[in-house]
XYZ file of C-alpha atoms in Angstrom:
469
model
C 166.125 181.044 74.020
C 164.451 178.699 76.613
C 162.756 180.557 79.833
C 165.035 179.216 82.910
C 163.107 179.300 85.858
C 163.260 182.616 88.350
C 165.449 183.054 91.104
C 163.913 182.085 94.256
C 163.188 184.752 96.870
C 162.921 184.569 100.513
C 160.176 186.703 102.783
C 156.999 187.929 101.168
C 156.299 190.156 97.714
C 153.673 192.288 96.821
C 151.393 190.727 93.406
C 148.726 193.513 93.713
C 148.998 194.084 89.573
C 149.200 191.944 86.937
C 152.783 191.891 85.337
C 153.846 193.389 81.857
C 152.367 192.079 78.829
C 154.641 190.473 76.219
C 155.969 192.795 73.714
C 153.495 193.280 70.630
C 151.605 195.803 68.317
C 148.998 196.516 70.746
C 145.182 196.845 69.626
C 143.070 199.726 69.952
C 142.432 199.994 73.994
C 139.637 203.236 73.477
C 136.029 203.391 74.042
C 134.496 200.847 70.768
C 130.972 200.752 69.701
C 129.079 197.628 69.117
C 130.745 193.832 69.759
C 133.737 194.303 71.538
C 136.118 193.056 73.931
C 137.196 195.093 77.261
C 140.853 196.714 77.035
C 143.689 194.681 78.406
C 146.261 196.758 81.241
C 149.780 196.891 81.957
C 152.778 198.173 80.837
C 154.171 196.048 77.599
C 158.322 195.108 78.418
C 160.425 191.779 77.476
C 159.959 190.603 81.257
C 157.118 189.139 80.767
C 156.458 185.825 82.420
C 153.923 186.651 85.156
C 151.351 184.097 86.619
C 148.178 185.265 88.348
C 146.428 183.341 91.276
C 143.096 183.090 92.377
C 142.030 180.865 95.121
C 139.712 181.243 98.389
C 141.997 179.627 100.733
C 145.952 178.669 101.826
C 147.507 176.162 103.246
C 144.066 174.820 104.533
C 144.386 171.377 103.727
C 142.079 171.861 100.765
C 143.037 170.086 97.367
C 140.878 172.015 94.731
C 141.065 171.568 91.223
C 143.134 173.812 89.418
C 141.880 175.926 86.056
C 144.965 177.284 84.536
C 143.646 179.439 81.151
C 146.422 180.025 78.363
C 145.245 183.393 76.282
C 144.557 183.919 72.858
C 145.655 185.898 70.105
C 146.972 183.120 67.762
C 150.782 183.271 68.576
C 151.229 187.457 68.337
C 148.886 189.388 70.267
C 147.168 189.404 73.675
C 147.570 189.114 77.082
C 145.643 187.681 80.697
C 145.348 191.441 81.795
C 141.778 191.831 81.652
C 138.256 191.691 83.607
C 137.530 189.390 81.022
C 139.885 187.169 82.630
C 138.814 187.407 86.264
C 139.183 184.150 88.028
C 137.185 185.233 91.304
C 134.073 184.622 89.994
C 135.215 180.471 89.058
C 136.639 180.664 92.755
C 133.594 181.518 94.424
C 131.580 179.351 92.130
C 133.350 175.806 92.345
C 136.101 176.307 95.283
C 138.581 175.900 92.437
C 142.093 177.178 92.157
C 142.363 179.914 88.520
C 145.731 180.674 87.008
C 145.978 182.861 84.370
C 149.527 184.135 82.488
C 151.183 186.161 79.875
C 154.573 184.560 77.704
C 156.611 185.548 74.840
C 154.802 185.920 71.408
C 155.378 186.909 67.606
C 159.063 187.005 66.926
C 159.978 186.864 70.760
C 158.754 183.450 71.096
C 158.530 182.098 68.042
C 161.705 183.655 65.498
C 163.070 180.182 64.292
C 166.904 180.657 64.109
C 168.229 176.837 64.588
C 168.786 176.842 60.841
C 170.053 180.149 60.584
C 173.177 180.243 63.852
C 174.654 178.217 66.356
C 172.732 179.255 70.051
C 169.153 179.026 69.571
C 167.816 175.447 69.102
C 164.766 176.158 70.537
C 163.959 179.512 69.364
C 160.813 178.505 67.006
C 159.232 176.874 70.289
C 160.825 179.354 73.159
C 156.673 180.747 73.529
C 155.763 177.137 74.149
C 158.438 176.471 76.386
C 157.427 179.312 78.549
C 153.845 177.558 79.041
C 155.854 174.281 80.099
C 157.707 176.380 82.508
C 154.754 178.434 83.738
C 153.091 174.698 84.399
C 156.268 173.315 85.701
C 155.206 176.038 88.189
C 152.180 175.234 88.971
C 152.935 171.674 89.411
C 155.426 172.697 92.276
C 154.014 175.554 93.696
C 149.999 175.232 93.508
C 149.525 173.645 96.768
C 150.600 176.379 98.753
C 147.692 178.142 96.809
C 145.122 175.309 98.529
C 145.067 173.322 94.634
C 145.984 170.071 93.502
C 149.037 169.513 91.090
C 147.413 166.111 90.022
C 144.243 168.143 88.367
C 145.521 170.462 86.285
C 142.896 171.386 83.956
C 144.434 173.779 80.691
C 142.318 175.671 78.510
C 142.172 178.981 76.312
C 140.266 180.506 73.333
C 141.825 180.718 69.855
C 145.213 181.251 70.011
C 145.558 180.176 73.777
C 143.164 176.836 72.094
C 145.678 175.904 69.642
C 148.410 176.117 72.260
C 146.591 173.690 74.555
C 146.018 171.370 71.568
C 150.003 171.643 70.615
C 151.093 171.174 74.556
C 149.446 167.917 73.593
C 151.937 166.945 71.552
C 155.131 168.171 73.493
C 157.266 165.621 75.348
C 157.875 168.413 77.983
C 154.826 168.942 79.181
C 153.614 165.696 79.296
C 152.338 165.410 82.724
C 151.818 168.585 83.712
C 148.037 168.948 83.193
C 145.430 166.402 83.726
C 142.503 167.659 81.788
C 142.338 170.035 78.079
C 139.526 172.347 76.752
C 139.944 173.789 74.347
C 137.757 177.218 72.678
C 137.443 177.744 69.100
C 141.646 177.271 68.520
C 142.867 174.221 67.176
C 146.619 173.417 66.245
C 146.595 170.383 63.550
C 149.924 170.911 61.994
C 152.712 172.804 63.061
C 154.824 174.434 60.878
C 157.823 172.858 58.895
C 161.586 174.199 59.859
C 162.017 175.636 56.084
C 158.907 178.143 55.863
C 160.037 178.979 59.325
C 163.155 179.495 58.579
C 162.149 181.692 55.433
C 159.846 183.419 57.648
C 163.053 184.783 60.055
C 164.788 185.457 56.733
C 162.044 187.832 56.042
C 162.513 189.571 59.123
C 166.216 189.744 59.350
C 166.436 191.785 55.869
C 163.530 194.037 57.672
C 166.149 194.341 60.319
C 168.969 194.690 57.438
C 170.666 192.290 60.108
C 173.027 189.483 58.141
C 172.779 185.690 59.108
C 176.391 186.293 60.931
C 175.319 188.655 62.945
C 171.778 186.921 64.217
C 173.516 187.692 67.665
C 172.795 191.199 67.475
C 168.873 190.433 67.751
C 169.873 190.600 71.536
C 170.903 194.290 71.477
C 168.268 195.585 69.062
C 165.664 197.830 70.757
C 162.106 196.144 71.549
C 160.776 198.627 69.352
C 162.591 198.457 66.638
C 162.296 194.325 66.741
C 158.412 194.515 66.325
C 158.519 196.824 63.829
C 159.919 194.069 61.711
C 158.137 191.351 63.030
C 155.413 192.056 60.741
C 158.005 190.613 57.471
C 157.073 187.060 59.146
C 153.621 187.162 58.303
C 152.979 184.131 60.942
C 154.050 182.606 63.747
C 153.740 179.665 65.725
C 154.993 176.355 66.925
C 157.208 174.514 64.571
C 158.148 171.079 64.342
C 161.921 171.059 65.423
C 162.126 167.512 66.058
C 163.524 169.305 69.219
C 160.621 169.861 71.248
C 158.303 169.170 68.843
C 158.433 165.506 67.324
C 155.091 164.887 65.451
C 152.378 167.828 64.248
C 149.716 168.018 66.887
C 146.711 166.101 65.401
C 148.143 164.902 62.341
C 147.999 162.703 60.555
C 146.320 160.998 64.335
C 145.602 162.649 67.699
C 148.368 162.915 69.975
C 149.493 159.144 71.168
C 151.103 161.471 74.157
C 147.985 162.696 75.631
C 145.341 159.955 74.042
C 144.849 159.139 78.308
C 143.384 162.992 79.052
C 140.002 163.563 78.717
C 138.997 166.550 76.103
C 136.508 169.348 75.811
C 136.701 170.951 72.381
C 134.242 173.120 70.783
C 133.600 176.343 68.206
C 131.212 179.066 67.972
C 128.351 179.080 65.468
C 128.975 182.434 63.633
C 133.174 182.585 64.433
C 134.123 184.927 61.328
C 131.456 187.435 62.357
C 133.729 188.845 64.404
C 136.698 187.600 62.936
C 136.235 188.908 59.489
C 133.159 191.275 59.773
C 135.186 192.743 62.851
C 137.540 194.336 60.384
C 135.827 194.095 57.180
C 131.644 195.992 57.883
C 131.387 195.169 53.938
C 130.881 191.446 54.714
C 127.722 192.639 56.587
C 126.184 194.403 53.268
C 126.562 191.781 50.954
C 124.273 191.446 47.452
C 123.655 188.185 45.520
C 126.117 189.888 43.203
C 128.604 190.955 45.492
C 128.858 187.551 47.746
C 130.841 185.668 45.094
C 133.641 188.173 44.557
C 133.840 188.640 48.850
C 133.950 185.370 49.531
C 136.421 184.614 46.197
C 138.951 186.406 48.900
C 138.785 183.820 51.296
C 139.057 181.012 48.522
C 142.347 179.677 49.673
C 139.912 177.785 52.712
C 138.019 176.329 49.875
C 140.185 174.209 48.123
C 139.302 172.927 45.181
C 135.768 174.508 45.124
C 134.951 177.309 43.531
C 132.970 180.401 45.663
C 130.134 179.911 43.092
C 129.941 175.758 44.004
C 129.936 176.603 47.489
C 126.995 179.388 47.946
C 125.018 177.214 45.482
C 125.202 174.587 48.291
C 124.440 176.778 50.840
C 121.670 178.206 49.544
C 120.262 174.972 49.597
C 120.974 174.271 53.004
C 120.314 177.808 54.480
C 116.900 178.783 52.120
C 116.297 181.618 54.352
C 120.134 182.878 54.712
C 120.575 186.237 53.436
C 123.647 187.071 51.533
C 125.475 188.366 54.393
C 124.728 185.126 56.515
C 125.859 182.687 54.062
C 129.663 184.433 53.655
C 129.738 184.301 57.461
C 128.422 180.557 57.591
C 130.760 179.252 54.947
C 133.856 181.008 56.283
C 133.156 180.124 59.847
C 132.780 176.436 58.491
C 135.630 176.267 56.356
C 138.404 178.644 58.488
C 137.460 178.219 61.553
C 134.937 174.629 62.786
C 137.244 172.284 60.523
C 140.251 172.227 62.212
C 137.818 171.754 65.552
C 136.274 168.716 63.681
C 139.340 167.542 62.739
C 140.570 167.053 65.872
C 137.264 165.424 67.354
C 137.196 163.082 64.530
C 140.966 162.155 65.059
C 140.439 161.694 69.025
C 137.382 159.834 68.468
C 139.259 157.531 66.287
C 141.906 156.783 68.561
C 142.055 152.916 69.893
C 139.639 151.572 72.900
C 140.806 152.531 76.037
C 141.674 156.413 75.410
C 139.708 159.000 77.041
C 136.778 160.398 75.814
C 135.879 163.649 74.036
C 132.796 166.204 74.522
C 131.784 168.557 72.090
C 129.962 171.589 72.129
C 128.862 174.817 69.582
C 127.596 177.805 70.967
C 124.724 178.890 68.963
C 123.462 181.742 71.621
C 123.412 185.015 70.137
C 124.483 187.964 71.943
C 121.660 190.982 71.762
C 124.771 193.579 71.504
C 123.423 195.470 68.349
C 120.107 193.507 67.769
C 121.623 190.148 67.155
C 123.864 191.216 64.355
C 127.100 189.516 65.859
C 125.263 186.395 66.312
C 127.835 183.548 68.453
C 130.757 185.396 67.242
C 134.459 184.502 68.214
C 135.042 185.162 71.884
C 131.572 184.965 73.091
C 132.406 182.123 75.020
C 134.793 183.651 77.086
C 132.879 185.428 79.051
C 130.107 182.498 79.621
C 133.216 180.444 80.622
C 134.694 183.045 83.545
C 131.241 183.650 84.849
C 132.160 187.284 83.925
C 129.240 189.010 81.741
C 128.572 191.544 84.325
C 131.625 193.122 83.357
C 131.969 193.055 79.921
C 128.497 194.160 78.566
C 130.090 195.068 75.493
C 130.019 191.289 74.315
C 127.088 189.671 76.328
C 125.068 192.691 77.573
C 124.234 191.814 81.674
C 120.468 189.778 81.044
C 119.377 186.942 82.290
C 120.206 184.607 79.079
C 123.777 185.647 79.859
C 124.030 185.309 83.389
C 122.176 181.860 83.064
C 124.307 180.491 80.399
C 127.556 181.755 82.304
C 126.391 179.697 85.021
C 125.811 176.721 83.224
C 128.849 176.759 81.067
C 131.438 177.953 83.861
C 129.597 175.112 85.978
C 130.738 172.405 83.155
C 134.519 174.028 83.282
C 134.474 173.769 86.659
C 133.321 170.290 86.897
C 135.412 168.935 84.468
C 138.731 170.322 86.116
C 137.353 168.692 89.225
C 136.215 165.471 88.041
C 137.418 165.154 83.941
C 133.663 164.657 82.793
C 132.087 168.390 82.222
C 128.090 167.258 83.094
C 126.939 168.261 86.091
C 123.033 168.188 87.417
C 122.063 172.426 84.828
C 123.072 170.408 81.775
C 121.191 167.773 79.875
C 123.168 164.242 79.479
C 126.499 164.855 77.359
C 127.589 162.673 75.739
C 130.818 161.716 74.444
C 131.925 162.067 71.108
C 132.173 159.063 68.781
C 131.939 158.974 65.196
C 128.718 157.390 65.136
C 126.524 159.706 66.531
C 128.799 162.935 66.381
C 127.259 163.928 69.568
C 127.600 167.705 70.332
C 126.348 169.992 73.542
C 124.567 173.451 71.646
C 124.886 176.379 74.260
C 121.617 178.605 73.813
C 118.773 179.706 75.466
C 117.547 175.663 75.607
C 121.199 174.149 76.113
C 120.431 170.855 74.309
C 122.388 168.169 72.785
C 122.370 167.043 68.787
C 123.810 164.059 66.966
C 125.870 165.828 64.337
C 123.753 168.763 63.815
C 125.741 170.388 61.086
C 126.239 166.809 59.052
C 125.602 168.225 55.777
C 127.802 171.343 55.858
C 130.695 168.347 58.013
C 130.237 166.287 54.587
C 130.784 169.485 52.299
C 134.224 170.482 54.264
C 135.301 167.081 54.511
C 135.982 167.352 50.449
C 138.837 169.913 51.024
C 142.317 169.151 51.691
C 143.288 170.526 55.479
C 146.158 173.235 55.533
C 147.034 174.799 59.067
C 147.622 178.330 58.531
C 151.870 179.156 58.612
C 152.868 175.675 57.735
């Protein structure tokens, strides 16, 4: 069901901790070699909705922009219960104000039941409604935190991108953020009430639960409710027609939000981490055993074969080993096209909407020689000005620290003034579909007109399908 607001207190309470995270099958939290992310704390319980506030002053007549960061995880996993999430350092940095927050995910936010019983008409969307809530929030409380509740800048990585990107689109929050960025997560279509509806099928025979007794999802055990959530397969936002009207950025950009400037950008090498995290094969591959790899990613491709594809790509990349070219094409295919998707929909939109920047990181983090590349969630870090404490992903040199600066800098800025440049960048432009103008983070932070045109042209052959739809 839809989050109702808490109960409001009188006097003072303690918010020395960060709050539970939402209930989930929790990653491995040990010691990791190599390219990997620092563990996230707390307790995990159904009480869940817990903001965290960062700011360097109260009730001192300051207005400072507000940075409120949505995490990722697509719409399962994760929490904001990490160093890697740190606001002080943006604080210190650009006098801002940094929220960060944990909601409901997998089948606790998401479980579509409208179809299915009388009592939960927003149950597909109840995740996304908690964000709405959480900025409802902020929009009434920030300014006892010294920020302003007319700059409300929202952004997140992955999952916590594709949630900015479907806020977008959701009459409910429109209004309650000023400024989106989003990191290597894009939302283009939601999903359609009849897979979701199949997908809670799927979990109520894991729960050997009937359709007339969906009710008795309230007295199952947390434990025994994730145990089945797994029979889904996905979850996300769905198109109700409730609190969702229209799929985020199709078959346009969202009319709702085409007055809000947008940041949107990928990493170079995203499936290096995404797919080689999980899968070291990818990172040995032979001439002879690319096809067959990458033949288990086909459904990305479309209509072209694996063969077709590396063919291409070895004429583009001459020099690409094996190994590279698996992680290029799935990074382009999976993971940049719904990103250009969206910048080529909002750069579309009529005269008079606000404009779009565009950046790739391309810098390659030294953990393990280079072998990671930009991987997924490298710019995380650079963006919370936090590589001193999370060496496992950008190692604590000088590239890092200076990049961090620059990049956390352009956050910054943007929340404060809804253009990211700023006097340690070159001149960004905005993004337009003649030049294709794009900001590449690396050692030489530089800007290119549509630096990956030929692989853009190659994707652009394949039919779009949002994963879950």
């Amino acid at each position: 069901m839809a989050a109702v607001a808490a109960t409001p207190w009188a006097g003072v309470r303690p918010a020395l901790v960060y709050g539970p995270r939402a209930p989930q099958i929790l990653r491995h939290q040990g010691p990791r070699p190599g390219y990997h992310l620092p563990p996230e704390t707390g307790p995990v319980s159904e009480d869940c909705l817990y903001l965290n506030v960062w700011s360097a002053g109260q009730r001192d007549g300051r207005k400072r922009p507000v940075m409120v960061y949505i995490h990722g995880g697509a719409y399962s996993t994760g929490s904001a219960n990490s160093v890697l999430y740190d606001g002080v350092n943006l604080c210190r940095r650009g006098d801002v104000v940094v929220v960060t927050l944990n909601h409901r995910l997998n089948l606790f936010g998401f479980l579509y039941l409208a179809q299915i019983a009388s009592g939960f008409p927003d149950s597909g969307n109840a995740g996304m409604l908690d964000l709405v809530l959480a900025l409802g929030w902020v929009r009434d409380n920030i300014e006892e935190f010294g920020g302003d509740p007319k700059r409300i800048l929202i952004f997140g990585q992955s999952g916590g991108g594709a949630k900015c990107a479907t806020l977008m689109e959701m009459p409910a929050a429109h209004g309650l953020f000023h400024r989106v960025l989003t990191m290597s997560g894009e939302q283009v279509t939601a999903s359609r009430m009849n897979s979701a509806t199949e997908r809670s099928l799927a979990v109520l025979h894991a729960l050997n639960l009937p359709t007339g007794r969906v009710q008795d999802l309230h007295t199952l055990p947390m434990q025994r409710l994730l145990q089945a959530s797994h029979a889904a397969g996905y979850y996300g936002p769905v198109r109700d027609l409730r609190n969702l009207l229209h799929d985020p950025f199709d078959p346009v950009a969202p009319s709702l939000s085409a007055g809000i400037p947008l940041v949107l950008g990928n990493t170079h090498d995203e499936t290096r981490l995404l797919i080689g995290g999980s899968d070291p094969v990818t990172f040995a591959l032979t001439w002879h055993t690319l096809p067959a790899k990458l033949a288990e990613h086909s459904h990305f491709l479309g209509p072209l074969s694996p063969q077709e594809v590396i063919a291409k790509y070895r004429r583009l990349y001459p020099a690409g080993s094996p190994s590279d070219l698996f992680f290029a094409i799935t990074t382009a295919f999976r993971s940049w096209r719904g990103q250009l998707i969206e910048a080529e929909r909002r750069a579309a939109q009529l005269a008079g909407a606000a404009p779009t920047w565009v950046y790739q990181l391309d810098w390659r983090t030294p953990i393990d020689n280079g072998k990671w590349g930009a991987p997924h969630t490298l710019d995380i870090p650079l963006s919370f000005d936090t590589v001193a404490a999370v060496n496992g992903m950008t190692g604590n040199g000088a590239e890092a620290r200076n990049l961090a600066s620059a990049m956390s800098d352009a956050w910054i800025t943007f929340a404060a003034t809804g253009d990211p440049n700023h006097s340690g960048l070159p001149h960004w432009p905005g993004y337009d579909l003649k030049s294709r103008s794009t900001l590449l983070w690396d050692k030489r932070i530089r800007v290119a007109g549509d630096p990956r045109g030929a692989e853009r042209r190659l994707v652009e052959q394949v039919p779009y399908t949002q994963p879950g739809t």
